[in-house]
Coordinates of C-alpha atoms and ligand atoms in Angstrom, one line a residue:
X1 CA 88.3 92.9 164.4
X2 CA 88.9 92.8 160.6
X3 CA 88.3 95.9 158.6
X4 CA 85.2 96.1 156.4
X5 CA 86.7 97.4 153.2
X6 CA 84.2 99.1 150.8
X7 CA 83.1 96.6 148.2
X8 CA 82.2 99.2 145.5
X9 CA 84.2 102.3 144.5
X10 CA 83.1 105.4 146.5
X11 CA 82.7 108.6 144.5
X12 CA 84.3 111.1 146.7
X13 CA 83.1 114.7 146.2
X14 CA 83.6 118.2 147.4
X15 CA 81.2 119.5 150.0
X16 CA 80.2 123.1 149.1
X17 CA 77.3 125.1 150.5
X18 CA 75.8 122.0 152.1
X19 CA 75.8 119.9 148.9
X20 CA 78.1 117.1 147.6
X21 CA 79.4 118.2 144.3
X22 CA 81.8 116.4 141.9
X23 CA 85.2 118.2 141.4
X24 CA 86.1 119.6 138.0
X25 CA 89.8 118.7 137.8
X26 CA 92.0 115.7 137.5
X27 CA 90.7 112.3 138.4
X28 CA 92.5 110.6 141.3
X29 CA 92.1 107.1 142.6
X30 CA 92.0 106.0 146.3
X31 CA 93.7 102.7 146.9
X32 CA 93.2 100.7 150.1
X33 CA 96.5 99.8 151.8
X34 CA 94.9 96.6 152.9
X35 CA 94.4 94.9 149.6
X36 CA 95.9 97.3 147.0
X37 CA 92.5 97.7 145.3
X38 CA 90.8 101.0 144.4
X39 CA 88.1 101.8 146.9
X40 CA 87.3 105.4 145.8
X41 CA 88.0 108.1 143.3
X42 CA 87.6 111.9 143.1
X43 CA 88.1 114.8 140.8
X44 CA 90.4 117.5 142.3
X45 CA 89.2 121.1 142.7
X46 CA 90.3 123.7 140.3
X47 CA 91.1 127.3 141.1
X48 CA 87.7 128.7 140.0
X49 CA 85.8 126.3 142.2
X50 CA 88.1 127.1 145.1
X51 CA 87.5 130.8 144.6
X52 CA 83.7 130.6 144.5
X53 CA 83.6 128.1 147.5
X54 CA 85.7 130.5 149.6
X55 CA 83.7 133.6 148.5
X56 CA 80.5 131.8 149.6
X57 CA 82.2 130.8 152.9
X58 CA 83.0 134.4 153.5
X59 CA 79.3 135.4 153.2
X60 CA 78.2 132.6 155.4
X61 CA 80.8 133.5 158.0
X62 CA 79.5 137.0 158.5
X63 CA 76.2 135.7 159.6
X64 CA 77.7 133.0 161.8
X65 CA 79.8 135.6 163.6
X66 CA 76.6 137.2 164.7
X67 CA 75.3 133.9 166.3
X68 CA 76.0 133.8 170.0
X69 CA 78.6 131.1 171.0
X70 CA 76.0 129.2 173.0
X71 CA 73.9 128.7 169.9
X72 CA 76.9 127.7 167.8
X73 CA 77.8 125.2 170.5
X74 CA 74.4 123.5 170.1
X75 CA 75.4 122.5 166.6
X76 CA 78.7 121.1 168.0
X77 CA 76.7 119.1 170.6
X78 CA 74.6 117.5 167.8
X79 CA 77.7 116.8 165.8
X80 CA 79.2 115.0 168.8
X81 CA 76.1 112.7 169.1
X82 CA 76.2 111.9 165.4
X83 CA 79.9 111.0 165.4
X84 CA 79.4 108.7 168.4
X85 CA 76.3 107.1 166.8
X86 CA 78.3 106.4 163.6
X87 CA 81.7 105.7 165.1
X88 CA 82.0 102.1 164.1
X89 CA 81.1 102.7 160.5
X90 CA 83.5 105.7 160.3
X91 CA 86.3 103.6 162.0
X92 CA 85.9 101.0 159.3
X93 CA 86.0 103.6 156.5
X94 CA 88.9 105.6 157.7
X95 CA 90.9 102.4 158.4
X96 CA 90.2 101.1 154.9
X97 CA 91.8 104.1 153.3
X98 CA 94.6 104.8 155.8
X99 CA 95.7 101.3 156.8
X100 CA 94.8 101.6 160.5
X101 CA 93.4 98.6 162.4
X102 CA 89.8 99.0 163.8
X103 CA 90.8 99.9 167.3
X104 CA 93.1 102.6 166.0
X105 CA 90.5 103.9 163.7
X106 CA 88.0 104.2 166.6
X107 CA 90.6 105.7 169.0
X108 CA 91.4 108.5 166.5
X109 CA 87.7 109.4 166.3
X110 CA 87.5 109.4 170.1
X111 CA 90.4 111.8 170.4
X112 CA 88.5 114.0 167.8
X113 CA 85.4 113.8 170.0
X114 CA 87.6 114.8 173.0
X115 CA 88.6 118.0 171.1
X116 CA 84.9 118.5 170.2
X117 CA 84.0 118.3 173.9
X118 CA 86.7 120.9 174.6
X119 CA 85.1 123.2 172.0
X120 CA 81.7 122.6 173.6
X121 CA 83.1 123.6 176.9
X122 CA 84.4 127.0 175.6
X123 CA 81.1 128.6 176.2
X124 CA 81.6 128.1 180.0
X125 CA 85.3 128.4 180.1
X126 CA 86.6 131.1 177.8
X127 CA 85.1 134.1 179.6
X128 CA 87.5 136.7 178.5
X129 CA 88.1 139.4 181.2
X130 CA 86.9 142.8 182.3
X131 CA 88.5 145.0 184.9
X132 CA 87.8 148.6 186.1
X133 CA 91.2 150.0 185.3
X134 CA 90.5 153.5 186.8
X135 CA 87.5 155.2 188.2
X136 CA 84.6 154.6 185.8
X137 CA 86.9 153.2 183.1
X138 CA 86.9 149.5 182.2
X139 CA 89.1 147.4 179.9
X140 CA 87.7 144.2 178.4
X141 CA 88.9 141.3 176.2
X142 CA 86.5 140.1 173.5
X143 CA 87.3 137.0 171.4
X144 CA 86.2 137.4 167.8
X145 CA 86.4 135.0 164.8
X146 CA 89.3 135.4 162.3
X147 CA 86.9 135.0 159.3
X148 CA 87.5 132.3 156.8
X149 CA 90.2 129.8 157.9
X150 CA 91.6 126.8 156.1
X151 CA 93.2 123.5 157.1
X152 CA 95.2 121.0 155.1
X153 CA 95.6 117.5 156.6
X154 CA 97.7 114.4 156.1
X155 CA 96.8 110.8 155.3
X156 CA 97.6 109.1 158.6
X157 CA 94.7 110.5 160.7
X158 CA 91.8 111.1 158.3
X159 CA 89.5 112.1 161.1
X160 CA 91.5 112.9 164.2
X161 CA 93.8 115.6 162.7
X162 CA 91.0 117.5 161.0
X163 CA 89.0 117.2 164.3
X164 CA 91.8 118.9 166.1
X165 CA 90.7 122.1 164.5
X166 CA 87.2 121.8 163.0
X167 CA 85.2 122.1 166.3
X168 CA 87.4 124.9 167.8
X169 CA 87.5 127.0 164.6
X170 CA 83.7 126.7 164.0
X171 CA 82.7 127.2 167.6
X172 CA 84.8 130.4 167.6
X173 CA 82.7 131.7 164.7
X174 CA 84.9 131.0 161.7
X175 CA 84.0 129.4 158.3
X176 CA 86.3 126.4 157.7
X177 CA 87.8 125.3 154.4
X178 CA 89.2 121.7 154.5
X179 CA 91.6 120.1 152.0
X180 CA 91.9 116.4 153.1
X181 CA 94.8 114.2 152.0
X182 CA 94.3 112.9 148.5
X183 CA 95.2 109.4 149.8
X184 CA 92.3 109.5 152.4
X185 CA 89.5 111.7 151.2
X186 CA 86.6 109.3 151.9
X187 CA 86.3 110.1 155.6
X188 CA 85.8 113.8 154.8
X189 CA 82.4 113.1 153.3
X190 CA 81.2 111.4 156.5
X191 CA 82.4 114.4 158.6
X192 CA 80.7 116.8 156.2
X193 CA 77.4 114.8 156.3
X194 CA 77.6 114.7 160.1
X195 CA 78.0 118.5 160.3
X196 CA 75.1 119.0 157.8
X197 CA 72.8 116.7 159.9
X198 CA 73.9 118.5 163.0
X199 CA 72.4 121.7 161.6
X200 CA 75.5 123.7 160.6
X201 CA 74.4 126.5 158.2
X202 CA 75.5 126.0 154.6
X203 CA 78.7 127.5 153.4
X204 CA 80.5 127.4 156.8
X205 CA 82.2 124.1 156.1
X206 CA 83.6 123.6 152.6
X207 CA 85.5 120.5 151.7
X208 CA 87.7 120.9 148.7
X209 CA 89.4 117.7 147.4
X210 CA 92.7 117.9 145.6
X211 CA 96.5 118.1 145.8
X212 CA 99.2 120.8 145.6
X213 CA 97.3 123.1 143.2
X214 CA 94.2 123.1 145.3
X215 CA 96.2 123.8 148.4
X216 CA 98.0 126.8 146.7
X217 CA 94.7 128.2 145.4
X218 CA 93.3 128.0 149.0
X219 CA 96.3 129.7 150.6
X220 CA 96.3 132.4 147.9
X221 CA 92.7 133.4 148.3
X222 CA 92.5 136.8 149.9
X223 CA 89.6 135.9 152.2
X224 CA 91.5 133.1 153.9
X225 CA 93.0 134.7 157.0
X226 CA 94.4 131.7 158.9
X227 CA 95.9 128.4 157.6
X228 CA 96.5 125.3 159.6
X229 CA 98.6 122.5 158.1
X230 CA 99.7 119.1 159.3
X231 CA 102.0 116.9 157.2
X232 CA 105.6 116.3 156.4
X233 CA 108.2 119.0 157.3
X234 CA 109.1 119.8 153.7
X235 CA 105.5 120.6 152.8
X236 CA 104.8 122.3 156.2
X237 CA 107.7 124.7 155.5
X238 CA 106.5 125.4 152.0
X239 CA 102.9 126.1 153.1
X240 CA 104.2 128.2 156.0
X241 CA 106.4 130.3 153.7
X242 CA 103.7 130.7 151.1
X243 CA 101.1 131.8 153.6
X244 CA 103.3 134.1 155.7
X245 CA 104.7 135.7 152.5
X246 CA 101.1 136.8 151.9
X247 CA 100.9 138.2 155.4
X248 CA 98.7 135.4 156.7
X249 CA 98.7 133.6 160.0
X250 CA 100.0 130.0 159.5
X251 CA 100.5 127.1 161.9
X252 CA 102.2 124.2 160.1
X253 CA 103.0 121.0 161.9
X254 CA 105.6 118.8 160.3
X255 CA 107.3 115.5 160.6
X256 CA 109.1 113.9 163.6
X257 CA 111.8 111.6 164.8
X258 CA 110.9 110.7 168.3
X259 CA 113.2 109.3 171.0
X260 CA 112.6 107.1 174.0
X261 CA 115.3 107.0 176.7
X262 CA 115.3 103.6 178.4
X263 CA 117.1 103.5 181.8
X264 CA 118.0 100.2 183.5
X265 CA 115.7 100.9 186.5
X266 CA 112.6 101.1 184.3
X267 CA 109.8 98.6 185.0
X268 CA 110.4 95.9 182.3
X269 CA 106.7 95.2 181.8
X270 CA 105.8 98.9 181.4
X271 CA 108.7 99.5 179.1
X272 CA 108.1 96.4 177.0
X273 CA 104.4 97.3 176.3
X274 CA 104.9 101.1 176.1
X275 CA 107.9 101.0 173.7
X276 CA 106.6 98.2 171.5
X277 CA 103.2 99.9 171.2
X278 CA 104.7 103.2 170.5
X279 CA 106.7 102.1 167.4
X280 CA 104.2 99.6 166.1
X281 CA 100.9 101.5 166.7
X282 CA 99.4 102.7 163.4
X283 CA 102.2 100.7 161.9
X284 CA 104.5 103.5 162.9
X285 CA 102.7 106.0 160.8
X286 CA 102.1 108.6 163.4
X287 CA 104.0 111.7 164.2
X288 CA 104.2 110.6 167.9
X289 CA 105.6 107.1 167.2
X290 CA 108.9 106.2 168.9
X291 CA 111.6 105.9 166.2
X292 CA 114.9 105.8 168.2
X293 CA 115.4 103.9 171.4
X294 CA 118.3 105.3 173.5
X295 CA 119.3 102.5 175.7
X296 CA 121.4 103.8 178.6
X297 CA 124.0 101.9 180.7
X298 CA 125.5 98.4 180.7
X299 CA 123.6 96.3 178.0
X300 CA 123.2 93.4 180.5
X301 CA 121.1 95.7 182.7
X302 CA 118.6 96.4 179.9
X303 CA 118.5 93.0 178.1
X304 CA 115.3 92.0 180.0
X305 CA 113.6 95.2 178.7
X306 CA 114.6 94.6 175.1
X307 CA 113.4 91.0 175.3
X308 CA 110.0 92.2 176.4
X309 CA 109.8 94.7 173.6
X310 CA 110.8 92.0 171.1
X311 CA 108.3 89.5 172.5
X312 CA 105.4 92.0 172.3
X313 CA 106.2 93.3 168.9
X314 CA 106.8 89.9 167.4
X315 CA 103.4 88.6 168.7
X316 CA 101.5 91.2 166.6
X317 CA 99.4 89.7 163.7
X318 CA 99.4 91.8 160.6
X319 CA 95.9 92.9 159.5
X320 CA 94.3 92.8 162.9
X321 CA 96.9 93.8 165.6
X322 CA 98.9 96.0 163.2
X323 CA 97.6 97.7 160.1
X324 CA 99.0 98.3 156.6
X325 CA 101.5 100.8 155.1
X326 CA 99.9 103.6 153.1
X327 CA 101.6 102.9 149.7
X328 CA 103.7 100.3 147.9
X329 CA 106.4 103.0 147.4
X330 CA 106.5 103.5 151.2
X331 CA 107.0 99.8 151.8
X332 CA 109.9 99.8 149.3
X333 CA 111.4 102.8 151.1
X334 CA 111.2 101.1 154.5
X335 CA 112.7 97.9 153.2
X336 CA 115.6 99.9 151.7
X337 CA 116.1 101.8 154.9
X338 CA 116.5 98.5 156.8
X339 CA 119.1 97.3 154.2
X340 CA 121.0 100.6 154.4
X341 CA 121.1 100.4 158.2
X342 CA 122.5 96.8 158.0
X343 CA 125.2 98.1 155.6
X344 CA 126.3 100.6 158.2
X345 CA 126.7 97.9 160.9
X346 CA 123.2 97.8 162.5
X347 CA 121.9 94.3 163.5
X348 CA 118.4 93.4 162.7
X349 CA 117.1 91.8 165.9
X350 CA 113.5 91.7 164.7
X351 CA 113.0 91.6 160.9
X352 CA 109.6 92.8 159.6
X353 CA 110.6 92.0 156.0
X354 CA 110.0 88.4 156.8
X355 CA 106.4 89.0 158.1
X356 CA 103.6 87.3 156.2
X357 CA 100.7 89.3 154.7
X358 CA 97.3 88.4 156.0
X359 CA 95.4 85.8 154.0
X360 CA 93.5 87.2 151.1
X361 CA 95.4 90.6 151.4
X362 CA 98.6 89.6 149.7
X363 CA 98.3 92.6 147.3
X364 CA 98.2 95.0 150.3
X365 CA 101.2 97.0 151.6
X366 CA 102.8 95.0 154.5
X367 CA 105.9 95.1 156.6
X368 CA 106.2 93.8 160.2
X369 CA 107.7 95.4 163.3
X370 CA 111.4 95.8 162.9
X371 CA 114.1 96.4 165.5
X372 CA 117.5 97.6 164.5
X373 CA 120.3 97.3 167.2
X374 CA 123.6 99.2 167.3
X375 CA 122.5 101.9 165.0
X376 CA 125.0 104.6 164.4
X377 CA 124.1 108.1 165.6
X378 CA 123.9 110.4 162.6
X379 CA 123.0 107.6 160.2
X380 CA 119.8 107.6 158.2
X381 CA 118.0 105.2 160.6
X382 CA 118.9 107.5 163.5
X383 CA 118.0 110.9 162.0
X384 CA 115.5 110.5 159.1
X385 CA 111.7 110.1 159.6
X386 CA 111.0 106.6 158.2
X387 CA 107.3 106.5 159.1
X388 CA 106.9 102.8 159.5
X389 CA 107.1 100.2 162.3
X390 CA 110.9 100.4 162.7
X391 CA 112.8 101.4 165.8
X392 CA 116.5 102.0 165.9
X393 CA 118.4 101.2 169.1
X394 CA 121.4 103.3 169.9
X395 CA 123.5 102.2 172.9
X396 CA 124.5 105.1 175.2
X397 CA 126.9 105.4 178.2
X398 CA 124.8 107.8 180.2
X399 CA 121.8 110.2 180.1
X400 CA 124.0 113.1 178.9
X401 CA 125.2 111.1 175.9
X402 CA 121.6 110.0 175.1
X403 CA 120.2 113.5 175.3
X404 CA 123.1 114.8 173.1
X405 CA 121.9 112.4 170.4
X406 CA 118.2 113.4 171.0
X407 CA 119.1 117.1 170.8
X408 CA 121.1 116.7 167.6
X409 CA 118.0 115.7 165.5
X410 CA 116.3 118.5 163.6
X411 CA 112.8 117.5 164.6
X412 CA 111.1 118.3 168.0
X413 CA 107.8 116.6 168.5
X414 CA 108.1 114.1 171.3
X415 CA 110.6 112.4 173.7
X416 CA 109.9 109.9 176.5
X417 CA 111.8 108.3 179.3
X418 CA 111.2 105.0 181.0
X419 CA 112.5 104.9 184.5
X420 CA 111.4 104.5 188.1
X421 CA 113.6 107.4 189.3
X422 CA 111.8 110.8 189.4
X423 CA 115.0 112.9 189.5
X424 CA 116.3 111.2 186.3
X425 CA 113.0 111.6 184.6
X426 CA 113.1 115.3 185.5
X427 CA 116.6 115.5 183.9
X428 CA 115.2 114.1 180.6
X429 CA 112.2 116.4 180.7
X430 CA 114.5 119.4 181.1
X431 CA 117.0 118.4 178.5
X432 CA 114.5 117.2 175.8
X433 CA 114.4 119.4 172.7
X434 CA 110.8 118.6 172.0
X435 CA 107.3 120.2 172.5
X436 CA 105.9 117.1 174.2
X437 CA 107.6 114.8 176.8
X438 CA 106.5 111.6 178.4
X439 CA 107.5 109.7 181.5
X440 CA 106.7 105.9 181.2
X441 CA 104.4 106.8 178.4
X442 CA 105.4 105.7 174.9
X443 CA 103.1 108.1 173.0
X444 CA 103.0 111.3 175.1
X445 CA 100.0 112.9 173.3
X446 CA 98.6 115.5 175.7
X447 CA 94.9 115.0 176.5
X448 CA 92.4 117.9 176.4
X449 CA 92.6 120.6 177.6
X450 CA 96.4 120.4 177.2
X451 CA 97.6 121.6 173.8
X452 CA 99.3 119.5 171.1
X453 CA 102.4 120.7 169.2
X454 CA 106.1 120.3 168.7
X455 CA 109.0 122.7 168.2
X456 CA 112.0 123.0 165.8
X457 CA 111.4 121.3 162.4
X458 CA 108.2 119.7 163.7
X459 CA 106.3 123.0 163.8
X460 CA 106.4 126.3 161.9
X461 CA 104.5 129.2 163.6
X462 CA 103.4 130.0 167.1
X463 CA 101.0 128.4 169.5
X464 CA 99.6 124.8 169.4
X465 CA 97.0 123.2 167.2
X466 CA 94.6 122.1 170.0
X467 CA 93.6 123.1 173.5
X468 CA 94.2 126.4 175.2
X469 CA 97.1 127.4 173.1
X470 CA 95.1 127.1 169.9
X471 CA 92.4 129.6 170.8
X472 CA 94.4 132.7 169.9
X473 CA 95.3 131.2 166.5
X474 CA 91.6 130.6 165.5
X475 CA 90.4 134.0 166.8
X476 CA 91.3 137.7 167.3
X477 CA 91.3 139.4 170.6
X478 CA 89.6 142.8 170.6
X479 CA 90.7 145.0 173.5
X480 CA 87.8 147.4 174.5
X481 CA 88.2 150.4 176.8
X482 CA 85.0 152.0 178.0
X483 CA 84.2 155.2 179.9
X484 CA 80.6 156.3 180.3
X485 CA 81.0 159.2 182.7
X486 CA 83.3 162.2 182.7
X487 CA 86.1 161.7 185.2
X488 CA 86.5 164.4 187.9
X489 CA 90.3 163.9 188.1
X490 CA 92.8 163.6 185.3
X491 CA 95.6 161.1 185.6
X492 CA 98.4 160.0 183.3
X493 CA 96.1 157.8 181.3
X494 CA 93.4 160.4 180.8
Ligands
LIG1 P1 102.3 115.3 153.2 O1 103.2 116.4 153.6 O2 102.7 114.5 152.0 O3 100.8 115.8 152.8 C1 100.1 116.6 153.8 C2 99.1 117.4 153.0 O4 99.8 118.3 152.1 C3 98.2 116.6 152.1 O5 96.9 117.2 152.2 C4 98.7 116.9 150.7 O6 97.8 116.8 149.7 C5 99.3 118.3 150.8 N1 100.4 118.5 149.9 C6 101.3 117.6 149.4 N2 102.2 118.2 148.6 C7 102.0 119.5 148.7 C8 102.6 120.6 148.1 N3 103.7 120.5 147.4 N4 102.1 121.9 148.4 C9 101.0 122.0 149.1 N5 100.3 120.9 149.7 C10 100.8 119.7 149.5 O7 102.1 114.3 154.5 P2 101.5 112.9 154.5 O8 102.4 111.9 153.9 O9 100.1 112.9 154.1 O10 101.5 112.6 156.1 C11 102.6 112.1 156.8 C12 103.5 113.2 157.4 O11 102.7 114.0 158.3 C13 104.6 112.7 158.3 O12 105.7 113.4 158.1 C14 104.1 112.9 159.7 O13 105.1 113.0 160.7 C15 103.3 114.2 159.5 N6 102.3 114.4 160.6 C16 102.6 115.3 161.5 C17 101.8 115.5 162.6 C18 102.1 116.4 163.7 O14 101.2 116.7 164.5 N7 103.2 117.1 163.7 C19 100.6 114.7 162.7 C20 100.3 113.8 161.7 C21 101.2 113.6 160.6

């Protein structure tokens, strides 16, 4: 399905205390990657507005903390129904600003809804614990909100990445400050409107548009106790350092360079589809996209697999099967990366530079699926996050050589293996230096209730951003010890 790109410029605003309010800072345009035309604009948020919005959130949060979780969950249930009602409209909007195709836009929202359903289930699942530890004395866990929390999100998933944290943080009783990407702020207004319609009390969900200065003002505000971040490694590290230097809890997810290990015994159909879809999905602009293909063994044993990957990737039509690249500068960077790889001896066996822009969208940001063969380990194409529909093939003698290359990259988000041999799959699972591993799955994103998160330069901080291992980040655990009657005997704990 083609994307319905907004015909008129959308005035994107902050959402503060239940109202949409124009920002007071610098004006920034939002350009659609599809046609290169402005589709929105906003004014960034200055420090004084950040401060008053967070002060108001702090007041609202104190009341929200007193609301039983079952009642908070009712708002989340309404929120889910509104998102599902409006899902097609939102998928068109978020795709218009981020470059996704329609199915990808919708899938991102559905993943967000899955996290929302996990948050709704917390009322029945997260029961804490209470044990009588000695006669008449009990110990108990109570989960309490952190207070005001903040989240800063990237362009490539304008709804899914924020929805990793919004439902869980709000259900646990926090107030939530959100700074969306300046490249994709339009979707944030729909999410804010949905939460308002769902009945979320004013002040608990404040959307502050902007860039670096707005982020820094949010981090620095004394009332903000926990900061989630998703974006590139360089900025993740900067946000982590700034927040932790102020004594705050920070979980900052960064970039990635994901590997797929292809073994000769892999099912060629599964490998062809799984590997092609992994590096071309979202035009390669996702932190779980495969970026390096480690082809193990004699090349003649894997030729059929490579042919299937090429056949599937080259059949994709730009504009419908595969979306656009976020900016013109990024297209230039990708084209240059291909040229540099060629200069170091790589062979371009599928050349996306030759792909033709969809009719009527010639001013958009396009590059087709690209496969580079015989890429040198250690070169830019093998180690740097390119963030586009490019996969680098490195030929390897055996699994040990493949995993040595995988282990040498600084990132640690995802690694997959395609094989029909369980023992070899287990070897890759054990040797992978990543937070997430897949077997015959090109994009090994854990589904709820399993948590999402990498290691090494793909994540700064502890825990994960979703699922069970996110709960302790968005809450505090109070340990309560109670005795109502005098004990007759004294023991070592008395
Ligand atoms: P980015 O780092 O440029 O921007 C992310 C956010 O940081 C945006 O909201 C932006 O406004 C803000 N920001 C930019 N410069 C800043 C600064 N100097 N100080 C403070 N804040 C700043 O990332 P992007 O280009 O929007 O997104 C793509 C990147 O995100 C890729 O590297 C991708 O791998 C990564 N990503 C990671 C995950 C994950 O789960 N690990 C998920 C999605 C995207």
